[in-house]
XYZ file of C-alpha atoms in Angstrom:
663
model
C -12.347 -193.809 272.067
C -12.100 -196.816 269.733
C -8.897 -198.858 269.505
C -7.908 -202.182 268.017
C -4.924 -203.899 269.640
C -2.796 -206.469 267.814
C -0.916 -208.357 270.509
C 1.784 -211.014 269.963
C 0.401 -212.383 266.670
C 2.260 -215.378 265.226
C 1.393 -217.305 262.058
C 3.072 -220.616 261.239
C 2.273 -223.154 258.533
C 4.134 -226.077 256.942
C 7.032 -225.553 259.328
C 7.511 -221.936 258.205
C 6.938 -218.851 260.354
C 5.292 -216.079 258.347
C 5.535 -213.578 261.204
C 6.208 -213.862 264.940
C 5.050 -211.960 268.041
C 4.007 -208.811 266.199
C 2.142 -206.116 268.131
C 0.790 -202.649 267.379
C -2.269 -200.499 268.072
C -4.696 -198.967 265.576
C -6.060 -195.673 266.909
C -9.533 -194.371 266.100
C -8.314 -191.821 263.517
C -5.206 -193.586 262.189
C -4.637 -193.822 258.425
C -2.135 -196.675 258.141
C -0.352 -198.086 255.084
C 0.685 -201.730 255.574
C 3.903 -202.211 253.605
C 6.195 -205.159 252.861
C 7.368 -207.415 250.062
C 4.937 -209.730 248.304
C 4.748 -212.844 250.461
C 5.605 -210.987 253.696
C 2.117 -211.731 255.062
C 0.291 -208.409 254.589
C -2.982 -209.897 253.296
C -2.840 -212.648 255.941
C -2.470 -210.043 258.691
C -5.432 -208.090 257.308
C -7.570 -211.268 257.333
C -6.659 -211.995 260.956
C -7.545 -208.446 262.048
C -10.810 -208.768 260.104
C -11.583 -212.025 261.918
C -11.804 -214.202 258.786
C -8.626 -216.132 259.632
C -7.017 -217.304 262.879
C -3.455 -216.780 264.045
C -1.309 -219.601 265.439
C -0.781 -217.524 268.597
C -1.640 -214.061 269.841
C -4.865 -212.086 269.821
C -6.695 -209.125 268.342
C -8.860 -207.108 270.747
C -11.534 -204.634 269.741
C -12.769 -201.616 271.648
C -16.416 -201.566 272.669
C -18.675 -200.860 269.679
C -15.866 -201.474 267.204
C -17.069 -202.565 263.770
C -14.740 -203.801 261.021
C -15.207 -203.328 257.286
C -12.956 -205.627 255.223
C -12.431 -205.478 251.455
C -10.345 -208.444 250.202
C -8.531 -208.511 246.838
C -10.770 -211.297 245.532
C -14.472 -211.508 246.342
C -17.797 -212.838 245.161
C -20.915 -210.739 244.509
C -24.263 -212.484 244.698
C -26.544 -212.127 241.684
C -30.315 -211.854 241.475
C -30.601 -208.204 242.546
C -30.318 -204.802 240.925
C -27.343 -202.570 241.679
C -29.307 -200.421 244.160
C -30.848 -203.461 245.845
C -27.423 -205.077 246.293
C -25.849 -201.856 247.609
C -28.773 -201.379 250.021
C -27.917 -204.733 251.586
C -25.336 -202.747 253.549
C -28.296 -201.853 255.791
C -29.668 -205.412 255.977
C -28.751 -205.788 259.658
C -30.786 -202.664 260.405
C -33.722 -203.859 258.287
C -33.584 -207.128 260.255
C -33.761 -205.216 263.545
C -36.700 -203.217 262.155
C -38.498 -206.469 261.294
C -37.746 -207.860 264.761
C -39.153 -204.705 266.431
C -42.327 -205.011 264.340
C -42.723 -208.682 265.331
C -42.201 -207.912 269.030
C -44.688 -205.038 268.931
C -47.198 -207.373 267.298
C -46.773 -209.785 270.214
C -47.171 -206.978 272.755
C -50.466 -205.886 271.204
C -51.958 -209.397 271.030
C -50.826 -210.839 274.389
C -52.790 -210.193 277.599
C -50.477 -211.727 280.238
C -49.245 -208.284 281.246
C -47.960 -209.372 284.667
C -46.033 -212.434 283.474
C -42.234 -212.644 283.538
C -42.058 -213.464 279.796
C -44.117 -210.348 278.965
C -41.692 -208.184 280.983
C -38.725 -209.773 279.139
C -40.483 -208.925 275.871
C -40.787 -205.260 276.908
C -37.116 -205.187 277.945
C -36.026 -206.693 274.586
C -38.085 -204.326 272.465
C -36.821 -201.350 274.493
C -33.157 -202.402 274.121
C -33.200 -203.077 270.403
C -35.371 -200.010 269.692
C -32.758 -197.794 271.358
C -30.086 -199.433 269.196
C -32.178 -199.080 266.032
C -33.295 -195.472 266.488
C -29.749 -194.375 267.308
C -29.056 -194.908 263.591
C -30.652 -192.443 261.169
C -32.056 -194.476 258.256
C -34.167 -191.609 256.941
C -31.875 -190.760 254.045
C -30.261 -194.139 253.400
C -31.363 -194.089 249.737
C -29.554 -190.768 249.242
C -26.440 -192.288 250.830
C -26.648 -195.256 248.434
C -26.897 -192.926 245.415
C -24.050 -190.683 246.624
C -21.648 -193.590 247.181
C -22.523 -195.330 243.878
C -22.123 -192.126 241.857
C -18.819 -191.356 243.628
C -17.485 -194.784 242.622
C -18.257 -194.106 238.957
C -21.688 -195.714 238.438
C -24.289 -193.888 236.344
C -27.914 -193.435 237.404
C -28.871 -195.603 234.442
C -26.916 -198.453 236.116
C -29.055 -198.414 239.270
C -31.725 -200.776 237.891
C -29.290 -203.121 236.108
C -28.763 -206.639 237.470
C -25.420 -207.186 239.238
C -24.775 -210.131 236.885
C -24.423 -207.619 234.006
C -21.346 -205.966 235.533
C -17.736 -207.027 234.890
C -15.360 -208.132 237.645
C -13.943 -204.650 238.266
C -17.399 -203.107 238.612
C -18.540 -205.938 240.890
C -15.609 -205.126 243.158
C -16.902 -201.540 243.296
C -20.319 -202.826 244.392
C -18.689 -204.542 247.382
C -16.674 -201.386 248.137
C -19.909 -199.341 248.024
C -21.564 -201.714 250.541
C -18.512 -201.457 252.771
C -18.540 -197.631 252.721
C -22.279 -197.564 253.427
C -21.862 -199.732 256.549
C -19.625 -197.015 258.071
C -17.345 -199.327 260.063
C -15.064 -198.120 262.876
C -12.092 -199.351 260.853
C -11.635 -199.961 257.135
C -9.348 -202.856 256.131
C -8.688 -202.437 252.402
C -6.565 -204.816 250.307
C -5.588 -203.088 247.022
C -8.783 -200.967 246.808
C -7.658 -198.956 243.730
C -6.953 -201.900 241.403
C -10.281 -201.604 239.559
C -10.968 -197.879 239.968
C -10.421 -195.115 237.411
C -8.632 -191.864 238.265
C -11.787 -189.923 239.189
C -13.078 -192.707 241.453
C -9.672 -193.005 243.152
C -9.669 -189.264 243.859
C -13.214 -189.492 245.232
C -12.219 -192.422 247.486
C -9.162 -190.482 248.698
C -11.336 -187.583 249.819
C -13.842 -189.949 251.423
C -11.185 -191.793 253.455
C -9.337 -188.601 254.440
C -12.530 -187.137 255.919
C -13.888 -190.389 257.369
C -14.509 -190.439 261.119
C -12.780 -193.773 261.727
C -9.537 -195.674 261.185
C -8.098 -197.002 257.923
C -5.563 -199.812 257.427
C -4.791 -200.494 253.780
C -2.494 -202.346 251.411
C -1.779 -200.572 248.134
C 0.907 -200.236 245.463
C -0.444 -196.823 244.389
C 2.075 -194.282 245.718
C -0.089 -191.204 245.089
C -3.071 -192.841 246.843
C -0.914 -193.771 249.855
C 0.543 -190.267 250.134
C -2.871 -188.629 249.873
C -4.579 -190.898 252.442
C -2.117 -192.272 255.012
C -0.294 -190.615 257.915
C 1.377 -193.727 259.363
C 3.229 -196.698 257.834
C 3.579 -200.157 259.373
C 6.191 -202.311 257.608
C 6.092 -206.117 257.766
C 9.574 -207.501 257.091
C 11.407 -210.680 258.133
C 8.427 -211.667 260.280
C 8.501 -208.468 262.360
C 6.756 -205.102 262.210
C 8.343 -201.660 262.272
C 6.045 -198.713 262.941
C 6.832 -195.428 261.177
C 4.614 -192.532 262.332
C 4.833 -190.853 258.917
C 3.211 -190.931 255.471
C 4.494 -193.213 252.713
C 7.000 -190.840 251.051
C 8.635 -189.989 254.391
C 8.671 -193.683 255.288
C 10.689 -194.429 252.120
C 13.377 -191.936 253.250
C 13.425 -193.129 256.873
C 13.497 -196.764 255.785
C 16.524 -196.107 253.544
C 18.345 -194.469 256.477
C 17.380 -197.320 258.811
C 18.477 -199.916 256.258
C 21.863 -198.197 255.879
C 22.322 -198.388 259.668
C 21.212 -202.050 259.705
C 23.581 -202.876 256.854
C 26.533 -201.289 258.687
C 25.675 -203.215 261.879
C 25.211 -206.451 259.913
C 28.563 -206.070 258.122
C 30.342 -205.319 261.424
C 28.819 -208.428 262.988
C 29.776 -210.576 259.984
C 33.399 -209.374 260.259
C 33.412 -210.166 263.984
C 31.966 -213.658 263.362
C 34.506 -214.328 260.637
C 37.449 -213.314 262.877
C 36.085 -215.314 265.813
C 35.677 -218.421 263.657
C 39.214 -217.970 262.319
C 40.532 -217.807 265.920
C 38.604 -220.958 266.901
C 39.830 -222.856 263.854
C 43.428 -221.720 264.318
C 43.756 -222.568 268.038
C 41.170 -225.375 268.405
C 43.829 -228.021 269.104
C 46.264 -225.941 271.188
C 45.922 -226.798 274.913
C 47.220 -223.399 276.015
C 44.361 -221.688 274.145
C 41.540 -224.094 275.053
C 39.854 -221.738 277.550
C 39.886 -218.894 275.053
C 38.583 -221.147 272.273
C 35.691 -222.405 274.461
C 34.903 -218.822 275.467
C 34.718 -217.766 271.804
C 32.527 -220.764 270.918
C 30.056 -219.853 273.697
C 30.184 -216.215 272.562
C 29.065 -217.257 269.053
C 26.346 -219.534 270.452
C 24.894 -216.696 272.553
C 25.144 -214.159 269.734
C 21.827 -212.881 268.376
C 22.404 -212.931 264.627
C 21.296 -209.826 262.768
C 19.144 -210.226 259.654
C 18.511 -207.800 256.837
C 16.001 -208.133 254.037
C 17.547 -208.850 250.664
C 17.215 -206.170 248.030
C 18.164 -207.450 244.609
C 19.251 -204.447 242.578
C 20.400 -206.409 239.537
C 17.098 -205.973 237.723
C 16.993 -202.192 237.748
C 18.543 -201.783 234.298
C 16.122 -204.026 232.421
C 15.022 -202.378 229.154
C 12.824 -203.026 226.177
C 14.682 -204.121 223.023
C 15.397 -201.242 220.576
C 12.315 -200.401 218.519
C 12.450 -201.428 214.831
C 12.185 -198.435 212.482
C 8.661 -197.215 211.685
C 7.210 -194.300 209.740
C 6.790 -190.891 211.416
C 3.008 -191.378 211.530
C 2.389 -194.450 213.690
C -1.410 -194.258 213.724
C -4.066 -191.896 212.389
C -7.405 -191.810 214.201
C -9.897 -189.922 212.035
C -13.318 -189.096 213.565
C -13.397 -192.628 214.956
C -16.276 -193.865 217.068
C -17.758 -197.084 218.361
C -21.192 -198.421 219.165
C -22.178 -201.932 220.182
C -25.723 -202.306 218.888
C -27.754 -199.569 220.566
C -25.022 -198.829 223.122
C -22.947 -195.834 222.027
C -19.431 -195.805 223.517
C -17.704 -192.760 221.981
C -17.485 -190.626 218.841
C -15.193 -188.016 217.328
C -11.768 -189.419 218.278
C -9.554 -187.371 215.983
C -5.779 -187.347 216.549
C -2.458 -188.601 215.218
C 0.050 -190.755 217.095
C 3.586 -189.933 215.982
C 6.801 -191.901 216.299
C 8.178 -191.683 219.850
C 4.933 -190.401 221.407
C 4.093 -191.600 224.885
C 0.414 -191.007 225.526
C -2.137 -191.958 228.189
C -5.769 -192.890 227.632
C -7.769 -192.004 230.744
C -11.402 -191.777 231.796
C -14.059 -193.668 233.628
C -14.449 -197.391 233.012
C -16.723 -198.150 230.062
C -16.055 -194.844 228.253
C -13.962 -196.443 225.480
C -10.265 -196.525 226.470
C -9.832 -200.264 225.980
C -12.121 -200.128 222.936
C -9.739 -197.710 221.182
C -6.736 -199.830 222.208
C -8.403 -202.850 220.591
C -9.112 -200.782 217.451
C -5.391 -199.975 217.210
C -4.427 -203.653 217.287
C -7.173 -204.593 214.819
C -9.387 -206.565 217.209
C -12.264 -204.107 216.660
C -13.339 -202.080 213.624
C -14.752 -198.600 214.344
C -18.439 -198.133 213.525
C -17.658 -194.472 212.680
C -14.589 -192.948 211.033
C -11.321 -194.851 210.715
C -8.189 -196.019 212.537
C -5.170 -196.547 210.272
C -1.664 -197.689 211.195
C 1.442 -196.189 209.584
C 4.244 -197.910 207.702
C 6.179 -200.777 209.333
C 4.278 -200.581 212.645
C 4.906 -203.661 214.770
C 2.588 -203.796 217.804
C 3.157 -205.284 221.244
C -0.154 -205.463 223.093
C -0.564 -206.104 226.812
C -3.917 -206.589 228.471
C -4.765 -208.670 231.477
C -6.622 -211.187 229.334
C -3.597 -211.683 227.079
C -2.294 -214.465 229.291
C -4.444 -216.917 227.313
C -1.866 -216.626 224.511
C 0.650 -218.488 226.687
C 0.920 -222.282 226.605
C -0.226 -223.675 229.961
C 2.112 -226.648 229.714
C 5.275 -224.524 229.575
C 7.057 -223.441 232.751
C 7.466 -219.784 233.687
C 11.122 -219.888 232.624
C 10.387 -221.667 229.317
C 7.737 -219.077 228.438
C 10.455 -216.413 228.344
C 13.163 -218.662 226.950
C 11.056 -219.355 223.829
C 11.013 -215.686 222.786
C 14.365 -214.425 224.122
C 17.094 -213.741 221.567
C 20.768 -212.825 222.082
C 22.504 -211.697 225.296
C 19.211 -211.068 227.115
C 18.914 -214.854 227.547
C 21.577 -214.634 230.269
C 19.315 -212.304 232.293
C 16.019 -214.200 232.178
C 16.156 -214.953 235.911
C 16.729 -211.250 236.629
C 13.740 -210.301 234.495
C 11.527 -212.896 236.190
C 12.722 -211.675 239.595
C 11.760 -208.126 238.669
C 8.211 -209.362 238.100
C 8.124 -211.304 241.410
C 9.031 -214.793 240.150
C 11.753 -216.119 242.432
C 13.196 -219.464 243.493
C 10.895 -222.388 242.692
C 8.346 -220.032 241.045
C 10.235 -220.123 237.750
C 9.677 -223.888 237.414
C 5.886 -223.671 237.850
C 3.720 -224.448 234.836
C 1.727 -221.528 233.451
C -1.571 -223.383 233.942
C -1.181 -223.370 237.764
C -0.431 -219.632 238.030
C -2.956 -217.190 239.488
C -4.470 -214.465 237.312
C -2.058 -211.872 238.716
C 0.967 -214.119 238.140
C -0.066 -214.752 234.545
C -0.497 -211.010 233.951
C 3.026 -210.302 235.247
C 4.488 -213.125 233.137
C 2.758 -211.741 230.022
C 4.398 -208.342 230.681
C 7.830 -209.919 231.253
C 7.516 -211.802 227.967
C 6.536 -208.660 226.082
C 9.719 -206.934 227.306
C 11.771 -209.444 225.279
C 10.161 -208.966 221.857
C 11.270 -206.107 219.546
C 8.247 -203.841 218.855
C 7.893 -200.200 217.850
C 4.372 -199.571 219.237
C 3.475 -200.761 222.732
C -0.189 -200.684 223.752
C -0.507 -201.371 227.468
C -3.943 -201.765 229.077
C -3.731 -201.409 232.891
C -0.218 -202.893 233.057
C 0.409 -202.263 236.789
C -2.624 -203.839 238.475
C -0.788 -206.906 239.792
C 2.655 -205.392 240.360
C 4.372 -204.255 243.517
C 6.041 -200.834 243.621
C 9.460 -202.116 242.635
C 8.110 -203.921 239.574
C 6.199 -200.767 238.590
C 9.394 -198.713 238.926
C 11.273 -201.156 236.693
C 8.521 -201.068 234.066
C 8.222 -197.266 234.218
C 11.988 -196.771 233.824
C 12.024 -199.226 230.909
C 9.190 -197.345 229.157
C 10.866 -193.956 229.716
C 14.098 -195.262 228.128
C 12.260 -197.013 225.305
C 12.774 -195.362 221.896
C 9.476 -196.530 220.393
C 5.867 -195.333 220.742
C 3.702 -196.099 223.782
C -0.058 -195.907 224.358
C -0.981 -196.750 227.953
C -4.381 -197.135 229.609
C -3.877 -196.604 233.342
C -5.394 -195.061 236.460
C -2.050 -194.972 238.311
C -1.082 -191.286 238.490
C 2.404 -191.838 239.885
C 3.145 -194.429 237.183
C 2.057 -192.014 234.423
C 3.753 -188.937 235.931
C 6.835 -187.957 233.942
C 6.257 -190.805 231.477
C 3.525 -189.449 229.158
C 3.429 -186.131 227.317
C -0.147 -186.273 226.035
C -3.389 -187.341 227.675
C -6.597 -188.290 225.862
C -9.663 -188.283 228.078
C -12.688 -190.409 227.213
C -15.721 -188.731 228.720
C -19.434 -188.329 227.995
C -19.169 -190.112 224.643
C -16.268 -187.999 223.315
C -12.461 -187.784 223.389
C -10.535 -184.665 224.447
C -6.806 -183.988 224.036
C -4.572 -182.477 226.750
C -1.045 -181.566 225.668
C 0.811 -182.177 228.909
C 1.508 -184.729 231.623
C -0.999 -186.477 233.862
C -0.967 -183.855 236.644
C -1.402 -181.077 234.099
C -4.475 -182.955 232.850
C -5.825 -183.371 236.393
C -5.394 -179.662 237.162
C -7.076 -178.620 233.906
C -9.824 -181.206 234.425
C -10.555 -179.908 237.930
C -10.790 -176.352 236.596
C -13.058 -177.422 233.743
C -15.280 -179.350 236.164
C -15.699 -176.237 238.293
C -16.524 -174.176 235.220
C -19.097 -176.797 234.149
C -20.731 -176.598 237.590
C -20.792 -172.793 237.441
C -22.370 -172.863 233.976
C -24.899 -175.462 235.074
C -25.832 -173.601 238.276
C -25.960 -170.106 236.752
C -29.576 -168.813 236.429
C -30.737 -167.947 232.945
C -30.844 -164.184 232.310
C -32.551 -162.189 229.568
C -30.310 -160.602 226.962
C -29.076 -157.225 228.143
C -27.841 -154.122 226.365
C -24.023 -154.261 226.685
C -23.827 -150.481 226.746
C -26.173 -150.311 229.713
C -24.574 -153.227 231.528
C -20.745 -153.179 231.857
C -20.713 -156.787 233.173
C -22.646 -157.975 230.137
C -20.292 -156.018 227.898
C -17.324 -157.713 229.559
C -18.905 -161.147 229.198
C -19.700 -160.513 225.553
C -16.128 -159.445 224.758
C -14.561 -162.933 224.466
C -17.274 -163.982 222.019
C -16.589 -160.851 219.957
C -12.876 -161.657 220.011
C -13.583 -165.179 218.784
C -15.797 -163.902 215.961
C -13.198 -161.341 214.947
C -10.422 -163.923 215.109
C -12.481 -166.305 212.988
C -12.866 -163.643 210.300
C -9.136 -162.868 210.463
C -9.743 -159.240 211.524
C -9.039 -157.746 214.912
C -9.932 -154.221 215.961
C -7.219 -151.916 217.313
C -8.546 -152.411 220.873
C -8.597 -156.191 220.452
C -5.032 -156.255 219.109
C -3.933 -154.050 222.000
C -5.612 -156.365 224.518
C -4.056 -159.426 222.876
C -0.565 -157.874 222.953
C -1.072 -157.058 226.638
C -2.054 -160.659 227.324
C 0.966 -161.936 225.372
C 3.335 -159.725 227.410
C 1.793 -160.998 230.620
C 2.098 -164.653 229.574
C 5.702 -164.195 228.356
C 6.626 -162.582 231.683
C 5.039 -165.541 233.510
C 7.057 -168.035 231.430
C 10.294 -166.045 231.935
C 9.688 -165.776 235.693
C 9.187 -169.524 236.047
C 12.253 -170.229 233.874
C 14.373 -167.961 236.090
C 13.091 -169.726 239.208
C 13.862 -173.123 237.666
C 17.429 -172.019 236.849
C 17.944 -170.839 240.437
C 16.565 -174.089 241.891
C 18.824 -176.097 239.551
C 21.848 -174.173 240.920
C 20.853 -174.915 244.521
C 20.281 -178.606 243.747
C 23.699 -178.822 242.040
C 25.318 -177.233 245.137
C 23.717 -179.851 247.394
C 24.800 -182.651 245.008
C 28.393 -181.477 245.315
C 28.070 -181.204 249.104
C 26.660 -184.722 249.438
C 29.385 -186.175 247.208
C 32.025 -184.895 249.643
C 30.053 -185.565 252.871
C 31.233 -188.043 255.484
C 28.049 -188.137 257.587
C 24.276 -187.909 257.121
C 22.712 -184.488 257.850
C 18.920 -184.703 258.151
C 18.343 -180.932 257.723
C 20.341 -180.873 254.470
C 18.427 -183.828 253.021
C 15.102 -182.268 253.993
C 16.070 -178.994 252.283
C 17.289 -180.983 249.257
C 14.007 -182.914 248.977
C 12.004 -179.693 249.406
C 13.986 -178.173 246.537
C 13.283 -181.158 244.286
C 9.570 -180.994 245.134
C 9.570 -177.262 244.369
C 11.377 -177.935 241.097
C 8.742 -180.508 240.062
C 5.959 -178.066 240.941
C 7.591 -175.240 238.966
C 8.074 -177.563 235.970
C 4.319 -178.186 235.972
C 3.753 -174.416 236.190
C 6.153 -173.870 233.289
C 4.317 -176.467 231.160
C 0.987 -174.771 231.826
C 2.288 -171.242 231.210
C 4.080 -172.291 228.007
C 0.990 -174.076 226.722
C -1.237 -171.026 227.379
C 1.316 -168.746 225.685
C 1.443 -171.044 222.655
C -2.354 -170.934 222.300
C -2.497 -167.116 222.418
C 0.451 -166.812 219.983
C -1.357 -169.112 217.538
C -4.488 -166.946 217.772
C -2.425 -163.903 216.804
């Protein structure tokens, strides 16, 4: 059984203790989320466990045969190889052993000093490393390379491309592919989803869930954490707290624990205050000197409680009201784009209306950012047209937009230059929401990291009145609290929003339409992100079935009931297209309509009942004097059921609408 033990780790630098005497064990099948505020030391801890950084004190011990795979946030990919050649370097240590075995065998066949001690050592070495080498099956390593690369979103046509041709996000995927191919005993992953699209994230989730090893990861993607992890280790105030639960349950338990800590902290503060008052009041009275000295010693011995600050002042930050625009914000008419011989997409054909909140999703390189840049006028479509409506005022956020900021200005000045009115009194709150605190606000823009610049660009955009926001991967460098603040601000915003994102939890409940860029085209889904994912999964299965189905000769429908049944939908479509339905077809359609209406009514009735039960719990909690775990569990189960039924209602209503339109 493989285990990694973290024992008494302490990290100190510049007179500051980052964390002190932290200990925990990573079991061979653990899926652990490492949580904590930015700056708590999560990435540092990962580096120490990976062996790329040393602790001030303490140790990390590895079980026999333990092998670590570490993916940092920032990395370098060597150039000079094709994609497949670079990915295959995951097996370089095995190829080296193979070369060593060949060299040793060559010596054994050419030497004649069979009785010598050095010859016997040669035999022992070749035997030992051969056992190690042949214990690993390299027969199908090329298939493994292809499977991992395709799962992470690469195309077969990419396999022979030079690594230097890929952008930063794709180069990160190359390193992730090499890491997965090495099959370590433990994965250490620092923000692995930052440069992945939705499909690749889902593939990685399945891979990690089924992996025969341990996983310790840092991520701000709630859905990813919930789908992968079963344990949460929190790093806070230099200590670790181990929660043996998934992320969502950790959030609940942490809130309960914090409430208990806060009560204990407040009690201690009251006791300290009263003790200090007593000391001050009777310090110079001889008759009370023993009692005063006793109280002084009591305070000296007291172990002071600490609680992590949680600044809630930023939660109500909002975008400025949107200036008035026309009802049609943008009209995309059969738009397409090619760069020379490289075709990106064609046939984008939809209208963005005032107040719409839509998501552009799809694999990287399929055209999401290209369309966003068409909307702001940076690119002109090579096919069709993209036209903006009347009085449209665009705010555009992309991670390369930080070059619009003056490097000589401070963080605070960057916001102060664009802020107007009462919001100027809350600039520090806004900066705090995007992780700029204390001395950070006086830093010059030119010394900020790429992530810090991206967050500052978003904070600045929240101050400028716009009626169309186009946001390209806005959450990549944000912690969960910053994402919550941004999401709430977008949901309250009265303008129009187009967002490119792979973060399912961020998009959930925020967007009402999804446009998928796939295989050179654009497809519309009238629903939220999880509705799109459910429909997409179903369509993928249908595509596989169609692709795998053997070709059959045309059959006589009368002689083959199955063929007759299969032919019926096509007949219905033809009849519908001509505007004429037979009596049987009308009867079948009415039957389908009744069934769909019953489904919608059933879900609506269930939603009404759940709403009643939730309202009853709300009233109960308002009057409660103590925490009841069973009640809160039932309450959370109800809310989860309500969310699920809302998705079901959206789907059923959408299907009913389609059939009603056909009639």
